[in-house]
CSV table of C-alpha atoms and ligand atoms in Angstrom, one decimal:
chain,number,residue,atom,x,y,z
A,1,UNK,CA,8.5,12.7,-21.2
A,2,UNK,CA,5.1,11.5,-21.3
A,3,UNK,CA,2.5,13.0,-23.6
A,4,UNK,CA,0.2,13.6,-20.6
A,5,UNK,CA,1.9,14.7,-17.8
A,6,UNK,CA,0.9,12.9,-14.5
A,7,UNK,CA,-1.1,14.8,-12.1
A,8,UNK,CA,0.6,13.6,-9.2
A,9,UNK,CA,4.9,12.4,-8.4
A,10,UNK,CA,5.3,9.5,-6.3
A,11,UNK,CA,8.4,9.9,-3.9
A,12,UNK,CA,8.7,6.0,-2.6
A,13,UNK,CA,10.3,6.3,0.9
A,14,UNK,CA,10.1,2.0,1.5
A,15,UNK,CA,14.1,2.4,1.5
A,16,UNK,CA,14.0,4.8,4.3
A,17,UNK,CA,10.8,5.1,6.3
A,18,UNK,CA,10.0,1.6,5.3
A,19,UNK,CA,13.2,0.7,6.7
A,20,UNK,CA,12.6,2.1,9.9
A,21,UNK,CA,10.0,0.3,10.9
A,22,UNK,CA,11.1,-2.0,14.2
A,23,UNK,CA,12.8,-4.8,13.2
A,24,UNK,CA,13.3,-4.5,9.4
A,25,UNK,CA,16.9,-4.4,7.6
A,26,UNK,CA,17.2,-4.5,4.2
A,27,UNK,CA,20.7,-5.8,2.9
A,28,UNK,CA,22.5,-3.8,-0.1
A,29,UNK,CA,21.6,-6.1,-2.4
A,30,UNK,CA,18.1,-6.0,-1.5
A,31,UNK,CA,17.8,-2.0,-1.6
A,32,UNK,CA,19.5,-2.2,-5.1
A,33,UNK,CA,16.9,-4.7,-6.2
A,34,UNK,CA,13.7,-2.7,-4.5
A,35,UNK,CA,15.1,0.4,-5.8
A,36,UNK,CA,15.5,-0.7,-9.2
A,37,UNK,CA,12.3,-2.7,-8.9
A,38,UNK,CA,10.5,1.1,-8.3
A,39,UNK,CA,12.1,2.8,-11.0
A,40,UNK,CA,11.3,0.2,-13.6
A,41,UNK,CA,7.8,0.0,-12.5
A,42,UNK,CA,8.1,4.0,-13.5
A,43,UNK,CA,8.3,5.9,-10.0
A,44,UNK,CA,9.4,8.5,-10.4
A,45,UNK,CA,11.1,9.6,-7.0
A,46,UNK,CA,12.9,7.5,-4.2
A,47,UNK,CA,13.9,8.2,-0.8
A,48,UNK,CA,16.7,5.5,-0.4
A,49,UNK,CA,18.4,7.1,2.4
A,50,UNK,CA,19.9,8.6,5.8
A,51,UNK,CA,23.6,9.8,5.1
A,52,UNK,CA,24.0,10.4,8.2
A,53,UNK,CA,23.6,6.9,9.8
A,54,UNK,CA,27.3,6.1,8.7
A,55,UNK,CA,29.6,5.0,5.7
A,56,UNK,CA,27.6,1.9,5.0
A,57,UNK,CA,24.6,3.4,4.3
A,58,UNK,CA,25.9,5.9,2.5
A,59,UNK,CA,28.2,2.8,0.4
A,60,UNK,CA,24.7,1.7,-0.3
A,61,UNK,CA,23.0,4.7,-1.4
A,62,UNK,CA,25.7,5.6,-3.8
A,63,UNK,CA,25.5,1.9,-5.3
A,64,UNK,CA,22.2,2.7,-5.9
A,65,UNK,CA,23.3,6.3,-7.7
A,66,UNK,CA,25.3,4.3,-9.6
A,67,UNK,CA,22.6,2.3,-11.3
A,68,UNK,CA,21.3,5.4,-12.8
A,69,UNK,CA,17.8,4.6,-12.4
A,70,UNK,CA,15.1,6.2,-14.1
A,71,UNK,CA,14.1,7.8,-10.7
A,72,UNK,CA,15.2,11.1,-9.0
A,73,UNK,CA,17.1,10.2,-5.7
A,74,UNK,CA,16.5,11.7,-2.3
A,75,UNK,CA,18.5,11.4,1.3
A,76,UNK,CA,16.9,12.1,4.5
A,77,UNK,CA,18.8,14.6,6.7
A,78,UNK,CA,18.0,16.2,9.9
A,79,UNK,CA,18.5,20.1,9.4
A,80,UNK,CA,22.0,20.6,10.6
A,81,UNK,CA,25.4,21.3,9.0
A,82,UNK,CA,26.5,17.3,10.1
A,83,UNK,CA,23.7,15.4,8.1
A,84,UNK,CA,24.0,17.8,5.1
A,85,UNK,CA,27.9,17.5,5.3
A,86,UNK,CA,26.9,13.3,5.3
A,87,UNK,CA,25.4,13.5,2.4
A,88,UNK,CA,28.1,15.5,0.1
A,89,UNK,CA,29.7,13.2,-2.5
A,90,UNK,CA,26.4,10.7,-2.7
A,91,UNK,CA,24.5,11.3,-6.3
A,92,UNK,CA,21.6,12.0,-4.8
A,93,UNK,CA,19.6,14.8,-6.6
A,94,UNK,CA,17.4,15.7,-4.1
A,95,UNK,CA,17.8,16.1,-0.1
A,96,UNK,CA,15.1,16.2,2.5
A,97,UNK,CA,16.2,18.3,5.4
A,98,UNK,CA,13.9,17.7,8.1
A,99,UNK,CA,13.1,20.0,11.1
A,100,UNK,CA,10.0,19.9,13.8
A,101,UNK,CA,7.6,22.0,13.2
A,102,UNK,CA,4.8,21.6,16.3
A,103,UNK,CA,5.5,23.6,19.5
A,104,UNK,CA,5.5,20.4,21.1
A,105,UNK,CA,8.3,19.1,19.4
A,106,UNK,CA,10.1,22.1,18.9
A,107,UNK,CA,10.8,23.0,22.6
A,108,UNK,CA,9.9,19.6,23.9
A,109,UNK,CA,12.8,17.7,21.6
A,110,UNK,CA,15.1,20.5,20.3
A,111,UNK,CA,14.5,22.5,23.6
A,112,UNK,CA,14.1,25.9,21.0
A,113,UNK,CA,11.6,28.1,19.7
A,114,UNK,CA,9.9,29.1,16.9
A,115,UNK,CA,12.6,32.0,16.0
A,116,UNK,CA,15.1,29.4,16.1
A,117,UNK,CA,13.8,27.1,13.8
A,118,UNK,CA,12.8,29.9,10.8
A,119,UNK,CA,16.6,30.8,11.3
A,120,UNK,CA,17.7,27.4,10.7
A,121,UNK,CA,15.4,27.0,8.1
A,122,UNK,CA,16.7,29.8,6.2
A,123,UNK,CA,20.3,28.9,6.7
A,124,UNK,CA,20.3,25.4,5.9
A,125,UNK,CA,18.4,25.5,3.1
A,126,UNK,CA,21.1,28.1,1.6
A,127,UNK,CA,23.0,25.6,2.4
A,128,UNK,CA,21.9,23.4,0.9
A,129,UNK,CA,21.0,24.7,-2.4
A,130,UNK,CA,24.6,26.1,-2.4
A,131,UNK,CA,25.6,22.5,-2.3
A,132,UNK,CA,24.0,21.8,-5.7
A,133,UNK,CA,21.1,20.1,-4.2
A,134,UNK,CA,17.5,20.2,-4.9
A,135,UNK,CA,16.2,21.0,-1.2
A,136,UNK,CA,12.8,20.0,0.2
A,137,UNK,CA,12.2,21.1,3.4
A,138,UNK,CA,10.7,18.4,5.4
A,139,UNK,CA,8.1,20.0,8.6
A,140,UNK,CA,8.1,17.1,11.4
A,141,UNK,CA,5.0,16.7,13.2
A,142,UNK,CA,3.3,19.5,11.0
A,143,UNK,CA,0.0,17.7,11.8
A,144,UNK,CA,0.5,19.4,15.1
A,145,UNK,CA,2.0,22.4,14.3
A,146,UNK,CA,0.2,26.1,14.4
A,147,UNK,CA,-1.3,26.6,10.6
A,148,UNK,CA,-0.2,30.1,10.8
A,149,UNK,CA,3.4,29.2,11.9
A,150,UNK,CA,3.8,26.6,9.4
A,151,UNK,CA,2.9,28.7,6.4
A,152,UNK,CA,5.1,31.1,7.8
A,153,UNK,CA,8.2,28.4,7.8
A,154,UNK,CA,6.9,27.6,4.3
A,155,UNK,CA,7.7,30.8,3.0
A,156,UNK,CA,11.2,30.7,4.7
A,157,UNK,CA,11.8,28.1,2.8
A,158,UNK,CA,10.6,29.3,-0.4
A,159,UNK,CA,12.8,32.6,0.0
A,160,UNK,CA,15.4,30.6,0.8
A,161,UNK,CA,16.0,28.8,-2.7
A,162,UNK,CA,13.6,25.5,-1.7
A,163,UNK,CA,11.8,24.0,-4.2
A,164,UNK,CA,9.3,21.8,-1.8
A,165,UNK,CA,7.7,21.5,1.9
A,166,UNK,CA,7.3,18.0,3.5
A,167,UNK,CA,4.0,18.2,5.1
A,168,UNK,CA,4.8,15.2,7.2
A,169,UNK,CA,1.8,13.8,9.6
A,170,UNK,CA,4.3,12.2,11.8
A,171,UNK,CA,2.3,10.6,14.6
A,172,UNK,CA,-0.2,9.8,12.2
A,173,UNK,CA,-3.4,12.2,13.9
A,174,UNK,CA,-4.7,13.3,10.6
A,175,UNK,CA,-7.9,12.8,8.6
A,176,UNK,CA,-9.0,13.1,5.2
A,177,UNK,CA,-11.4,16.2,5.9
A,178,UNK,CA,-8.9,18.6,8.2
A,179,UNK,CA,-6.0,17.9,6.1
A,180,UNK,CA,-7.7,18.9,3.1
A,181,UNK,CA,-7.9,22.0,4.3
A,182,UNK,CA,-4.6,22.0,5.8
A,183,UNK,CA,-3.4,21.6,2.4
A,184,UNK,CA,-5.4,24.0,0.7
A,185,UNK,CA,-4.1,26.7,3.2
A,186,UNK,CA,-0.2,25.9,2.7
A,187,UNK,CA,-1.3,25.8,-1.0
A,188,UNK,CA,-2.1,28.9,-0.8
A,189,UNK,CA,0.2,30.4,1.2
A,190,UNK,CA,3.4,29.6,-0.8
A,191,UNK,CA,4.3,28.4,-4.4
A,192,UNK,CA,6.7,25.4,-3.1
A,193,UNK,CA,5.7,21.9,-4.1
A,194,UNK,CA,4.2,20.3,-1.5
A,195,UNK,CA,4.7,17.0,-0.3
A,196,UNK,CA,2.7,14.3,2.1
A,197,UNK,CA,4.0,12.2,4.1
A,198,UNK,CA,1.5,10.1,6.0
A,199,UNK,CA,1.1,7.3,8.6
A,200,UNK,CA,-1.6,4.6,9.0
A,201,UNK,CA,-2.0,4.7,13.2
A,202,UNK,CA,-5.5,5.0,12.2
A,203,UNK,CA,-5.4,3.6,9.1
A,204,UNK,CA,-6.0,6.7,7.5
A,205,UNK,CA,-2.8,7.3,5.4
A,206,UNK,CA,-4.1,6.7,2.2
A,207,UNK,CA,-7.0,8.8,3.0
A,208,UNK,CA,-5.0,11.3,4.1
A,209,UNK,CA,-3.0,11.0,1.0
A,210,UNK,CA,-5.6,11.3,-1.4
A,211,UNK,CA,-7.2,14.3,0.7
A,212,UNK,CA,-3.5,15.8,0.4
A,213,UNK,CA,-3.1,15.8,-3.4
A,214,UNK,CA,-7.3,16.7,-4.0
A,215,UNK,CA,-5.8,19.8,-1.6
A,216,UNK,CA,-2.8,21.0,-3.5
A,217,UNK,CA,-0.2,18.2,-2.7
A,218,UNK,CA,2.0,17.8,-5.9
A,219,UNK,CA,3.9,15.0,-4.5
A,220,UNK,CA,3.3,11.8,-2.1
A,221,UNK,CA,5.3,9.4,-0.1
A,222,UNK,CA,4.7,6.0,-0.1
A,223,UNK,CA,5.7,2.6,1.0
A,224,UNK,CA,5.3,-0.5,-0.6
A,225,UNK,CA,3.0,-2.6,1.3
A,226,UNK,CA,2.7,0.3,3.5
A,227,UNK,CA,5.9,-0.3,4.9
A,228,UNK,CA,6.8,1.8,7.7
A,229,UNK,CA,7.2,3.4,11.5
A,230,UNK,CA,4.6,2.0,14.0
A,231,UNK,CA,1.7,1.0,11.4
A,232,UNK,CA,3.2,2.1,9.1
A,233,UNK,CA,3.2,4.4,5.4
A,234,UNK,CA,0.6,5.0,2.8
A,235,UNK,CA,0.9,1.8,0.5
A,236,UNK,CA,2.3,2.4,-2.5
A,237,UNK,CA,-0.4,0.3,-4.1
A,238,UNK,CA,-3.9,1.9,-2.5
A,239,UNK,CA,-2.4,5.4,-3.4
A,240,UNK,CA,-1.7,4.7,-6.9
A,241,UNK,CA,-4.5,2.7,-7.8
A,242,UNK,CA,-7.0,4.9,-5.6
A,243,UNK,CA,-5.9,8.1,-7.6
A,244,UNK,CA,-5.9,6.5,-10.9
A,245,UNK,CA,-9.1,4.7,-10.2
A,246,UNK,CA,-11.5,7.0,-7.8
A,247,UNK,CA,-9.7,10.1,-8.7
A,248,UNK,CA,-8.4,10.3,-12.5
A,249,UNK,CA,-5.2,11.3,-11.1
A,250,UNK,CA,-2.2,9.2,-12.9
A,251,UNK,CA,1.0,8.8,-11.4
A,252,UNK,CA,2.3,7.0,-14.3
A,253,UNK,CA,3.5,3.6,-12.3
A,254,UNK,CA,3.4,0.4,-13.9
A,255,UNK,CA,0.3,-1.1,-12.1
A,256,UNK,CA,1.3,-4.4,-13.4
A,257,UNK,CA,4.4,-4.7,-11.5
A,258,UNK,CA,2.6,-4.0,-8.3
A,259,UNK,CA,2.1,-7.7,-7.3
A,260,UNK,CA,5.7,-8.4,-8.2
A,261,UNK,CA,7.7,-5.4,-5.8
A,262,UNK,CA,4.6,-6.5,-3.1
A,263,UNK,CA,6.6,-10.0,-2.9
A,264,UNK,CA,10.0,-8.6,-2.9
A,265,UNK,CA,9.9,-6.1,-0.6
A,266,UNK,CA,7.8,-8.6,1.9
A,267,UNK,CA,10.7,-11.2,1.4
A,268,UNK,CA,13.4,-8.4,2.1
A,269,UNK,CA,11.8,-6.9,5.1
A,270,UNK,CA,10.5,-10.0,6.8
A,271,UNK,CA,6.6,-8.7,6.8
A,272,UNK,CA,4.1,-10.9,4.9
A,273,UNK,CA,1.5,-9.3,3.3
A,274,UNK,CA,-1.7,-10.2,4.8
A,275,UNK,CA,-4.2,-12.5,2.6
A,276,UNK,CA,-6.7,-9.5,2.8
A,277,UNK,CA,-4.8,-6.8,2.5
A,278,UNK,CA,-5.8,-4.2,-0.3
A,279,UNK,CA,-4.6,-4.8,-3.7
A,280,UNK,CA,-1.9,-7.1,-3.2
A,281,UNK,CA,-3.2,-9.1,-0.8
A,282,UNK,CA,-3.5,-12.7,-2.2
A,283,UNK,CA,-7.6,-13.0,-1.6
A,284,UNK,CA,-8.6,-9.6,-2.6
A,285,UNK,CA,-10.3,-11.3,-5.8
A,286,UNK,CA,-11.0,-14.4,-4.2
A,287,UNK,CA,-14.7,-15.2,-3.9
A,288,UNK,CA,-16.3,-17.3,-1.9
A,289,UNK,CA,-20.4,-16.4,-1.1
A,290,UNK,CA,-22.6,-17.9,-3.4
A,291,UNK,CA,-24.5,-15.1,-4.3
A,292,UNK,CA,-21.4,-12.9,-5.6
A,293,UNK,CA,-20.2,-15.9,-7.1
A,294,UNK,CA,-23.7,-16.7,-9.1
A,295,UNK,CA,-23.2,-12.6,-9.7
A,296,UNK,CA,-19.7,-12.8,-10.9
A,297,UNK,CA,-20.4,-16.3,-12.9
A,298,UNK,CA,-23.1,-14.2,-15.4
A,299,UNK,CA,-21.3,-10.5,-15.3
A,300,UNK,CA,-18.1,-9.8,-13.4
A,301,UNK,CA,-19.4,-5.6,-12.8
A,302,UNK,CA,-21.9,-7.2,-10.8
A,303,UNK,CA,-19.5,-7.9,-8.0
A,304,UNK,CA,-16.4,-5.6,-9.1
A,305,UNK,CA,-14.3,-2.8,-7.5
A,306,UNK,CA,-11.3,-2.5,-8.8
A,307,UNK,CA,-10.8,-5.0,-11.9
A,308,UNK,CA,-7.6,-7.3,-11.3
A,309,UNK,CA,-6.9,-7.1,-14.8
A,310,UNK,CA,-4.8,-3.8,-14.1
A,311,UNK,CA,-2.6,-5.5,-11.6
A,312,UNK,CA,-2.8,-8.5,-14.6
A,313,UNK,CA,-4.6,-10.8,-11.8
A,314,UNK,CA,-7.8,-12.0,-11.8
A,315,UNK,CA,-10.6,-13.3,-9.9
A,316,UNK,CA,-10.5,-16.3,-8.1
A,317,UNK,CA,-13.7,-18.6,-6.9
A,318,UNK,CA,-13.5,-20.6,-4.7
A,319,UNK,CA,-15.8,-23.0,-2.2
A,320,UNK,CA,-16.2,-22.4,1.1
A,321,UNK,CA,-19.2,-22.3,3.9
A,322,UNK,CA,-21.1,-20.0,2.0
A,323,UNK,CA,-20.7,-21.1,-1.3
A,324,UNK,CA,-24.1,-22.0,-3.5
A,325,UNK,CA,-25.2,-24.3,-5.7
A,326,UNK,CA,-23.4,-22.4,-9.1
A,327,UNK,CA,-20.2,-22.7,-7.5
A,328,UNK,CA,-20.3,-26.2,-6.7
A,329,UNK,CA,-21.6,-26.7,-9.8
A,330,UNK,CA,-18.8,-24.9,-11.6
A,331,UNK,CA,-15.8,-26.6,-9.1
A,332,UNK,CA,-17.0,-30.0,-9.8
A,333,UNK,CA,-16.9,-29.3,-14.0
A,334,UNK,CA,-13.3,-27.9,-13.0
A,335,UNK,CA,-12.6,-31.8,-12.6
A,336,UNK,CA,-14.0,-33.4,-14.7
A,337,UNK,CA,-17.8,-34.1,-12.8
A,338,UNK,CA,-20.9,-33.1,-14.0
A,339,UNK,CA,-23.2,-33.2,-10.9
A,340,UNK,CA,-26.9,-34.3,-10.8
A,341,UNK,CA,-29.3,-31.7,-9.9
A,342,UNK,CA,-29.7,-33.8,-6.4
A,343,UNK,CA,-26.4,-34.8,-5.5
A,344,UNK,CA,-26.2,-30.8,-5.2
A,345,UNK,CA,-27.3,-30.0,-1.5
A,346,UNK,CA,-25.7,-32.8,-0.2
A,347,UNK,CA,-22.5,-31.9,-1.1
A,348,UNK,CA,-23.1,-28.6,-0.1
A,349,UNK,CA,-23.8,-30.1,3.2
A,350,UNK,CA,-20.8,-32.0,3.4
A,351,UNK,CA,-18.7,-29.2,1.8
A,352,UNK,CA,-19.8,-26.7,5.1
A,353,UNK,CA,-19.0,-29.7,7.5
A,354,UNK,CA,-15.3,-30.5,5.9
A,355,UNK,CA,-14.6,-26.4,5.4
A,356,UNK,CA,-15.6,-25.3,9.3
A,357,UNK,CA,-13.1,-28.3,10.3
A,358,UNK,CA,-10.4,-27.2,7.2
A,359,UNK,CA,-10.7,-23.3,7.8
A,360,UNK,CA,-10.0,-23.5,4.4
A,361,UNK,CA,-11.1,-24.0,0.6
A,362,UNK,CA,-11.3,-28.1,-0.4
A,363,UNK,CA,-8.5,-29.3,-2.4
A,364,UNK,CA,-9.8,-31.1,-5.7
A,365,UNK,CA,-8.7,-34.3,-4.1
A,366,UNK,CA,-10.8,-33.4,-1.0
A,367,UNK,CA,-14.1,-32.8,-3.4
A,368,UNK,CA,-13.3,-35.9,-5.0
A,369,UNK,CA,-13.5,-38.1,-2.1
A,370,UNK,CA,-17.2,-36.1,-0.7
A,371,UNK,CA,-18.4,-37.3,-4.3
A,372,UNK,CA,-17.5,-40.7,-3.9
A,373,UNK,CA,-18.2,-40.6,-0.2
A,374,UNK,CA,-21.9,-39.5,-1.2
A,375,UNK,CA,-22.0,-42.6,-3.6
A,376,UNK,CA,-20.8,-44.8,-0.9
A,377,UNK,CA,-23.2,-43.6,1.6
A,378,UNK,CA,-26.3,-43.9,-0.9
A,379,UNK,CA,-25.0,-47.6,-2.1
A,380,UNK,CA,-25.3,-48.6,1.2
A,381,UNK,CA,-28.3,-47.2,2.1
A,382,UNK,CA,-29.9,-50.6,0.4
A,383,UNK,CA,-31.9,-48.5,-2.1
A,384,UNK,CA,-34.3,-47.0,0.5
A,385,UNK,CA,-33.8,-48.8,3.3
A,386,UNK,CA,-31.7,-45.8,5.1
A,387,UNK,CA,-34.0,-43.9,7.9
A,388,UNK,CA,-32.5,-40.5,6.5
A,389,UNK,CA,-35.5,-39.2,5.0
A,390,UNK,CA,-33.3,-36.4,3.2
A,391,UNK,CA,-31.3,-39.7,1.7
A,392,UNK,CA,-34.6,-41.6,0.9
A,393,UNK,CA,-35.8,-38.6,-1.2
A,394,UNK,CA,-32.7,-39.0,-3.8
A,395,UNK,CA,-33.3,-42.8,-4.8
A,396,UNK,CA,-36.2,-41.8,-7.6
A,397,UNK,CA,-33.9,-39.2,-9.2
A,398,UNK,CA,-30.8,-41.5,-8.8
A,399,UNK,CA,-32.4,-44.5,-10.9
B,401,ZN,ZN1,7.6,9.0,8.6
């Protein structure tokens, strides 16, 4: 145990609601390595699971039982006697048995009621519990569901020996400021844990997240990479760093191994992280405009959010269209070239010609050959004889 306990439990779900997003299939040996990846990076909870998709699943998820991780296991289960019987025999410590919770769903995919459901809430979970298992009750589509009839199945829960509720914003139709006080009503109305589970179809799951725990929520599902159904989970990465950073709230991860499980679980899955995607993104401390680069050149606060030190990155500069003088300045001492105060705007000016055609930063070789291409150019301009005025203007400073 630490000697501060963190505010806030991750419960990574990359190796179930990750995996469900359309097209992704993670082999055993890659769940094994993403869920020991997690644990060593100190999460502290990990969905790796549906039991009741079939013996290979379950092979895997008891493989990964068998690693004994650091991490507290969880598997997925609708609420019925079949996916809880699935899931007997697998080392999991914790089960998630989920049930809708919206009217919509209730009678427009179960084809029940409300009664129904609180009776199979309070059944199953008995169940459940009876079947050693630490039960969290996971509400489907509670984003839609009736306030007063979700705090009512929270209760039926909690009386029936579960220990947490799911709040699970399914079709991803929450924001920050209602689910706030979403939370702080279920808060209220039961002592269970409670849990988020968000999606991005907005991109509002870290938001929603963060609005979650500042409510009540005790725990949060993520997804590295933000990994997921449709657009996706919270990221792993925003939430922790956003709670630590903005919020004070520690979840006790390993921020440094967030670059490293970024890259394996994009390798496993298939999905490349995009180049300016929060945290792990690879240009998210790449700088390119002159004035935050002359800014970052004296003090880096001047043009810092998050430090990339915690993720043990740092910042990158690097020329490009709007680059200024300090930056070319800086690139050229890089290799080895200490530029004249004149040759500066011209190479700028060639710099914002080669990049536009490029779409990307010069290679050293490329700002090489604009230096010797600028020599060239004013060797044959016969020492003045060139109708460039802007050319002309060099040759006293050149001698
Ligand atoms: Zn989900």
């Amino acid at each position: 145990m630490h000697a501060t306990q963190p505010t806030v439990i991750i419960n990574d779900t990359t190796l179930r609601d990750g995996e469900q997003s359309a097209g992704v299939a993670f082999t055993a040996d890659e769940k094994l390595a993403i869920a020991s990846g997690l644990a060593a990076m100190g999460v502290q909870e990990l969905e790796i699971g549906i039991p009741a998709m079939g013996e290979e699943e379950r092979d895997v998820m008891q493989a990964i039982a068998g690693l004994n991780l650091s991490s507290r296991l969880m598997a997925w289960c609708r609420m019925n006697e079949h996916d809880l019987d699935a899931v007997k025999g697998i080392n999991v410590d914790l089960v998630d048995l989920s049930i809708p919770s919206s009217d919509q769903q209730i009678a427009g995919k179960l084809g029940q009621d409300r009664q129904w459901v609180l009776a199979q809430v309070s059944r199953m979970v008995s169940a459940g519990v009876d079947a050693g298992f630490d039960i969290c009750v996971g509400c489907e589509d509670s984003s839609r569901a009736d306030m007063d009839f979700l705090t009512q199945l929270a209760q039926t829960a909690q009386r029936a020996g579960a220990s947490r509720i799911r709040f699970a914003d399914t079709v991803g139709i929450m924001e920050p400021f209602v689910m706030l006080d979403k939370i702080r009503r279920l808060r209220s109305a039961c002592d269970l844990h409670i849990e988020m589970h968000a999606h991005d179809d907005y991109g509002l799951a870290t938001a929603n997240t963060l609005a979650a725990v500042l409510g009540g929520a005790t725990h949060i599902n993520t997804t590295v990479n933000g990994l997921g159904e449709r657009a996706g989970n919270a990221p792993l990465e925003e939430c922790v760093l956003a709670l630590k950073n903005l919020h004070g709230i520690d979840s006790d991860v390993d921020t440094y191994q967030m670059a490293a499980i970024s890259a394996l679980v994009a390798r496993a899955s298939g999905r490349h992280v995009s180049w300016n995607k929060s945290i792990v993104g690879e240009g998210v401390f790449t700088h390119e405009a002159g004035i935050h680069v002359d800014g970052l050149i004296k003090d880096q606060r001047n043009y810092q959010g998050l430090d990339p030190l915690q993720l043990g990155r740092h910042h990158q500069l690097v020329l490009g269209k709007h680059s200024g003088s300090q930056g070319l300045i800086r690139a050229y001492q890089d290799i080895g070239i200490e530029l004249l105060s004149w040759q500066v705007p011209l190479l700028l000016t060639q710099l914002r010609i080669l990049v536009t055609r490029t779409k990307r930063a010069p290679l050293a070789s490329e700002l090489m050959d604009l230096y010797m291409a600028l020599d060239a150019r004013l060797a044959a301009s016969d020492a003045g004889a060139t109708q460039e005025g802007r050319v002309c203007q060099l040759h006293p400073i050149a001698s």
